[in-house]
């Protein structure tokens, strides 16, 4: 049941009739889509160029194992319609000028910069949010009222979301960071406080053990965190 029934009539009508663009259907995007439709937003356009990976399943609750490999935007739409069939959700690319509000949930700094500039040019309010480790932030950006995303120079990005460099690397630095991570998993020094596994004493088994160690970390331990 939509929560808009508890809102003032004028606000409830604005919510029901407003059209919202959501950019990104990841961890924050899944939660936001649920909250938007339960609040009463019925007209939502969703953009996400990524596909679902098994590593997404522990936090992006609109996706299931059977959805791996499919479009995040399309599956998110299907999942929301299962519990709120009245919602009108469309996943596609289009001009942002027709939207009353845009919500940005992407990890890429370049994508944030681009959407920020497009919203300023079209004079469309932007809600920009993101996470980094245990930290999170959300900012409202309105032309002529607040600072924009690029009003202050951003420090050079030195860390990258694991889901980005693992699933959809788009820059050479992503591949370099991921390669260094895998190299350390294969050949990094062991913790002196840990016991040595008997399997590692066998040279013929060391390669197989290392590969299994990486597989176990990426698809078992990381999903249980």
GROMACS .gro file of C-alpha atoms in nm:
model
  225
    1UNK     CA    1   0.000   0.000   0.000
    2UNK     CA    2   0.141   0.340  -0.098
    3UNK     CA    3   0.244   0.564   0.189
    4UNK     CA    4   0.122   0.875   0.002
    5UNK     CA    5  -0.216   0.840   0.177
    6UNK     CA    6  -0.059   1.001   0.482
    7UNK     CA    7   0.067   1.301   0.285
    8UNK     CA    8  -0.115   1.632   0.239
    9UNK     CA    9  -0.343   1.619  -0.065
   10UNK     CA   10  -0.141   1.861  -0.277
   11UNK     CA   11   0.185   1.680  -0.203
   12UNK     CA   12   0.028   1.338  -0.261
   13UNK     CA   13  -0.097   1.451  -0.602
   14UNK     CA   14   0.248   1.587  -0.691
   15UNK     CA   15   0.406   1.255  -0.592
   16UNK     CA   16   0.154   1.049  -0.786
   17UNK     CA   17   0.182   1.264  -1.097
   18UNK     CA   18   0.555   1.335  -1.089
   19UNK     CA   19   0.799   1.159  -1.318
   20UNK     CA   20   1.136   1.051  -1.177
   21UNK     CA   21   1.452   0.931  -1.349
   22UNK     CA   22   1.671   0.693  -1.147
   23UNK     CA   23   2.026   0.644  -1.277
   24UNK     CA   24   2.165   0.317  -1.140
   25UNK     CA   25   2.002  -0.003  -1.014
   26UNK     CA   26   2.271  -0.122  -0.774
   27UNK     CA   27   2.264  -0.147  -0.396
   28UNK     CA   28   2.120   0.200  -0.335
   29UNK     CA   29   1.910   0.187  -0.652
   30UNK     CA   30   1.725  -0.131  -0.547
   31UNK     CA   31   1.638   0.014  -0.206
   32UNK     CA   32   1.538   0.348  -0.358
   33UNK     CA   33   1.309   0.193  -0.620
   34UNK     CA   34   1.124   0.005  -0.348
   35UNK     CA   35   1.087   0.319  -0.137
   36UNK     CA   36   0.976   0.533  -0.431
   37UNK     CA   37   0.689   0.307  -0.534
   38UNK     CA   38   0.580   0.250  -0.174
   39UNK     CA   39   0.576   0.627  -0.122
   40UNK     CA   40   0.344   0.668  -0.418
   41UNK     CA   41   0.567   0.751  -0.716
   42UNK     CA   42   0.409   0.572  -1.012
   43UNK     CA   43   0.606   0.707  -1.309
   44UNK     CA   44   0.970   0.603  -1.287
   45UNK     CA   45   1.228   0.574  -1.563
   46UNK     CA   46   1.533   0.364  -1.480
   47UNK     CA   47   1.875   0.363  -1.646
   48UNK     CA   48   2.156   0.117  -1.574
   49UNK     CA   49   2.391  -0.019  -1.842
   50UNK     CA   50   2.527  -0.293  -1.614
   51UNK     CA   51   2.432  -0.661  -1.600
   52UNK     CA   52   2.372  -0.868  -1.287
   53UNK     CA   53   2.670  -1.055  -1.140
   54UNK     CA   54   2.665  -1.318  -0.867
   55UNK     CA   55   2.858  -1.076  -0.643
   56UNK     CA   56   2.557  -0.840  -0.649
   57UNK     CA   57   2.317  -1.087  -0.489
   58UNK     CA   58   2.419  -1.034  -0.127
   59UNK     CA   59   2.302  -0.671  -0.119
   60UNK     CA   60   2.089  -0.597  -0.428
   61UNK     CA   61   1.771  -0.767  -0.313
   62UNK     CA   62   1.569  -0.719  -0.632
   63UNK     CA   63   1.794  -0.974  -0.805
   64UNK     CA   64   1.813  -1.352  -0.769
   65UNK     CA   65   2.056  -1.618  -0.885
   66UNK     CA   66   1.841  -1.692  -1.190
   67UNK     CA   67   1.885  -1.329  -1.303
   68UNK     CA   68   2.267  -1.342  -1.333
   69UNK     CA   69   2.376  -1.207  -1.670
   70UNK     CA   70   2.056  -1.011  -1.735
   71UNK     CA   71   2.007  -0.633  -1.746
   72UNK     CA   72   1.988  -0.474  -1.401
   73UNK     CA   73   1.736  -0.215  -1.518
   74UNK     CA   74   1.499  -0.468  -1.673
   75UNK     CA   75   1.511  -0.715  -1.384
   76UNK     CA   76   1.470  -0.436  -1.126
   77UNK     CA   77   1.158  -0.323  -1.311
   78UNK     CA   78   1.016  -0.677  -1.319
   79UNK     CA   79   1.086  -0.732  -0.949
   80UNK     CA   80   0.922  -0.405  -0.841
   81UNK     CA   81   0.613  -0.477  -1.050
   82UNK     CA   82   0.568  -0.807  -0.866
   83UNK     CA   83   0.491  -0.629  -0.539
   84UNK     CA   84   0.356  -0.302  -0.683
   85UNK     CA   85   0.195  -0.375  -1.023
   86UNK     CA   86   0.046  -0.024  -1.049
   87UNK     CA   87   0.390   0.130  -1.101
   88UNK     CA   88   0.479   0.251  -1.449
   89UNK     CA   89   0.852   0.180  -1.474
   90UNK     CA   90   1.039   0.213  -1.803
   91UNK     CA   91   1.407   0.127  -1.859
   92UNK     CA   92   1.555   0.320  -2.154
   93UNK     CA   93   1.782   0.612  -2.259
   94UNK     CA   94   1.623   0.946  -2.331
   95UNK     CA   95   1.649   1.321  -2.283
   96UNK     CA   96   1.657   1.436  -1.919
   97UNK     CA   97   1.473   1.762  -1.986
   98UNK     CA   98   1.128   1.607  -1.938
   99UNK     CA   99   1.199   1.494  -1.581
  100UNK     CA  100   1.100   1.686  -1.268
  101UNK     CA  101   1.374   1.518  -1.066
  102UNK     CA  102   1.681   1.302  -1.133
  103UNK     CA  103   1.844   1.072  -0.876
  104UNK     CA  104   2.208   0.978  -0.941
  105UNK     CA  105   2.337   0.648  -0.796
  106UNK     CA  106   2.640   0.569  -1.012
  107UNK     CA  107   2.992   0.482  -0.891
  108UNK     CA  108   3.178   0.638  -1.183
  109UNK     CA  109   3.303   0.992  -1.120
  110UNK     CA  110   3.290   1.062  -1.494
  111UNK     CA  111   2.923   0.957  -1.503
  112UNK     CA  112   2.845   1.180  -1.205
  113UNK     CA  113   3.017   1.473  -1.371
  114UNK     CA  114   2.823   1.419  -1.693
  115UNK     CA  115   2.482   1.391  -1.526
  116UNK     CA  116   2.563   1.695  -1.309
  117UNK     CA  117   2.638   1.905  -1.617
  118UNK     CA  118   2.330   1.784  -1.803
  119UNK     CA  119   2.106   1.867  -1.506
  120UNK     CA  120   2.257   2.214  -1.477
  121UNK     CA  121   2.208   2.276  -1.849
  122UNK     CA  122   1.846   2.155  -1.834
  123UNK     CA  123   1.778   2.321  -1.494
  124UNK     CA  124   1.655   1.992  -1.347
  125UNK     CA  125   1.704   1.919  -0.973
  126UNK     CA  126   1.952   1.640  -0.900
  127UNK     CA  127   1.986   1.419  -0.593
  128UNK     CA  128   2.338   1.275  -0.596
  129UNK     CA  129   2.438   0.989  -0.366
  130UNK     CA  130   2.698   0.718  -0.329
  131UNK     CA  131   2.886   0.490  -0.094
  132UNK     CA  132   3.252   0.416  -0.024
  133UNK     CA  133   3.324   0.137   0.222
  134UNK     CA  134   3.126   0.211   0.539
  135UNK     CA  135   3.064   0.573   0.439
  136UNK     CA  136   2.777   0.720   0.242
  137UNK     CA  137   2.663   1.060   0.124
  138UNK     CA  138   2.361   1.225  -0.035
  139UNK     CA  139   2.347   1.577  -0.179
  140UNK     CA  140   2.068   1.785  -0.332
  141UNK     CA  141   2.180   1.994  -0.629
  142UNK     CA  142   1.965   2.276  -0.769
  143UNK     CA  143   2.094   2.528  -1.021
  144UNK     CA  144   2.129   2.874  -0.868
  145UNK     CA  145   2.044   2.747  -0.519
  146UNK     CA  146   2.311   2.496  -0.413
  147UNK     CA  147   2.663   2.403  -0.510
  148UNK     CA  148   2.693   2.153  -0.791
  149UNK     CA  149   2.887   1.825  -0.789
  150UNK     CA  150   3.187   1.986  -0.961
  151UNK     CA  151   3.196   2.317  -0.774
  152UNK     CA  152   3.492   2.188  -0.574
  153UNK     CA  153   3.770   1.982  -0.734
  154UNK     CA  154   3.756   1.614  -0.646
  155UNK     CA  155   4.076   1.434  -0.539
  156UNK     CA  156   4.213   1.177  -0.782
  157UNK     CA  157   4.031   0.850  -0.730
  158UNK     CA  158   4.272   0.600  -0.569
  159UNK     CA  159   4.029   0.325  -0.476
  160UNK     CA  160   3.759   0.168  -0.689
  161UNK     CA  161   3.443  -0.029  -0.605
  162UNK     CA  162   3.506  -0.402  -0.635
  163UNK     CA  163   3.190  -0.450  -0.842
  164UNK     CA  164   3.318  -0.192  -1.092
  165UNK     CA  165   3.666  -0.328  -1.155
  166UNK     CA  166   3.547  -0.689  -1.143
  167UNK     CA  167   3.242  -0.672  -1.369
  168UNK     CA  168   3.251  -0.358  -1.584
  169UNK     CA  169   3.605  -0.212  -1.604
  170UNK     CA  170   3.592   0.087  -1.836
  171UNK     CA  171   3.939   0.240  -1.793
  172UNK     CA  172   4.294   0.100  -1.803
  173UNK     CA  173   4.340   0.184  -1.433
  174UNK     CA  174   4.053  -0.052  -1.345
  175UNK     CA  175   4.232  -0.343  -1.513
  176UNK     CA  176   4.562  -0.252  -1.347
  177UNK     CA  177   4.410  -0.238  -0.999
  178UNK     CA  178   4.228  -0.568  -1.049
  179UNK     CA  179   4.542  -0.738  -1.187
  180UNK     CA  180   4.745  -0.621  -0.886
  181UNK     CA  181   4.476  -0.753  -0.655
  182UNK     CA  182   4.474  -1.096  -0.821
  183UNK     CA  183   4.856  -1.105  -0.825
  184UNK     CA  184   4.862  -1.049  -0.451
  185UNK     CA  185   4.606  -1.326  -0.404
  186UNK     CA  186   4.825  -1.565  -0.603
  187UNK     CA  187   5.175  -1.470  -0.491
  188UNK     CA  188   5.133  -1.245  -0.186
  189UNK     CA  189   5.313  -1.326   0.137
  190UNK     CA  190   5.125  -1.531   0.393
  191UNK     CA  191   5.035  -1.396   0.735
  192UNK     CA  192   5.303  -1.522   0.974
  193UNK     CA  193   5.040  -1.579   1.243
  194UNK     CA  194   4.847  -1.824   1.029
  195UNK     CA  195   4.924  -2.192   1.004
  196UNK     CA  196   5.058  -2.325   0.675
  197UNK     CA  197   4.819  -2.556   0.493
  198UNK     CA  198   4.961  -2.902   0.413
  199UNK     CA  199   4.846  -2.856   0.054
  200UNK     CA  200   5.101  -2.578   0.005
  201UNK     CA  201   5.390  -2.806   0.092
  202UNK     CA  202   5.323  -3.000  -0.229
  203UNK     CA  203   5.460  -2.799  -0.527
  204UNK     CA  204   5.229  -2.978  -0.770
  205UNK     CA  205   4.925  -2.885  -0.566
  206UNK     CA  206   5.025  -2.523  -0.498
  207UNK     CA  207   4.889  -2.384  -0.827
  208UNK     CA  208   4.557  -2.565  -0.790
  209UNK     CA  209   4.532  -2.450  -0.428
  210UNK     CA  210   4.599  -2.087  -0.522
  211UNK     CA  211   4.330  -2.092  -0.789
  212UNK     CA  212   4.081  -2.244  -0.545
  213UNK     CA  213   4.186  -1.984  -0.285
  214UNK     CA  214   4.098  -1.700  -0.524
  215UNK     CA  215   3.769  -1.862  -0.629
  216UNK     CA  216   3.674  -1.919  -0.267
  217UNK     CA  217   3.749  -1.558  -0.173
  218UNK     CA  218   3.570  -1.399  -0.470
  219UNK     CA  219   3.255  -1.609  -0.473
  220UNK     CA  220   3.219  -1.739  -0.118
  221UNK     CA  221   3.390  -1.523   0.144
  222UNK     CA  222   3.320  -1.188  -0.026
  223UNK     CA  223   2.950  -1.273  -0.061
  224UNK     CA  224   2.919  -1.366   0.305
  225UNK     CA  225   3.061  -1.033   0.428
   0.00000   0.00000   0.00000
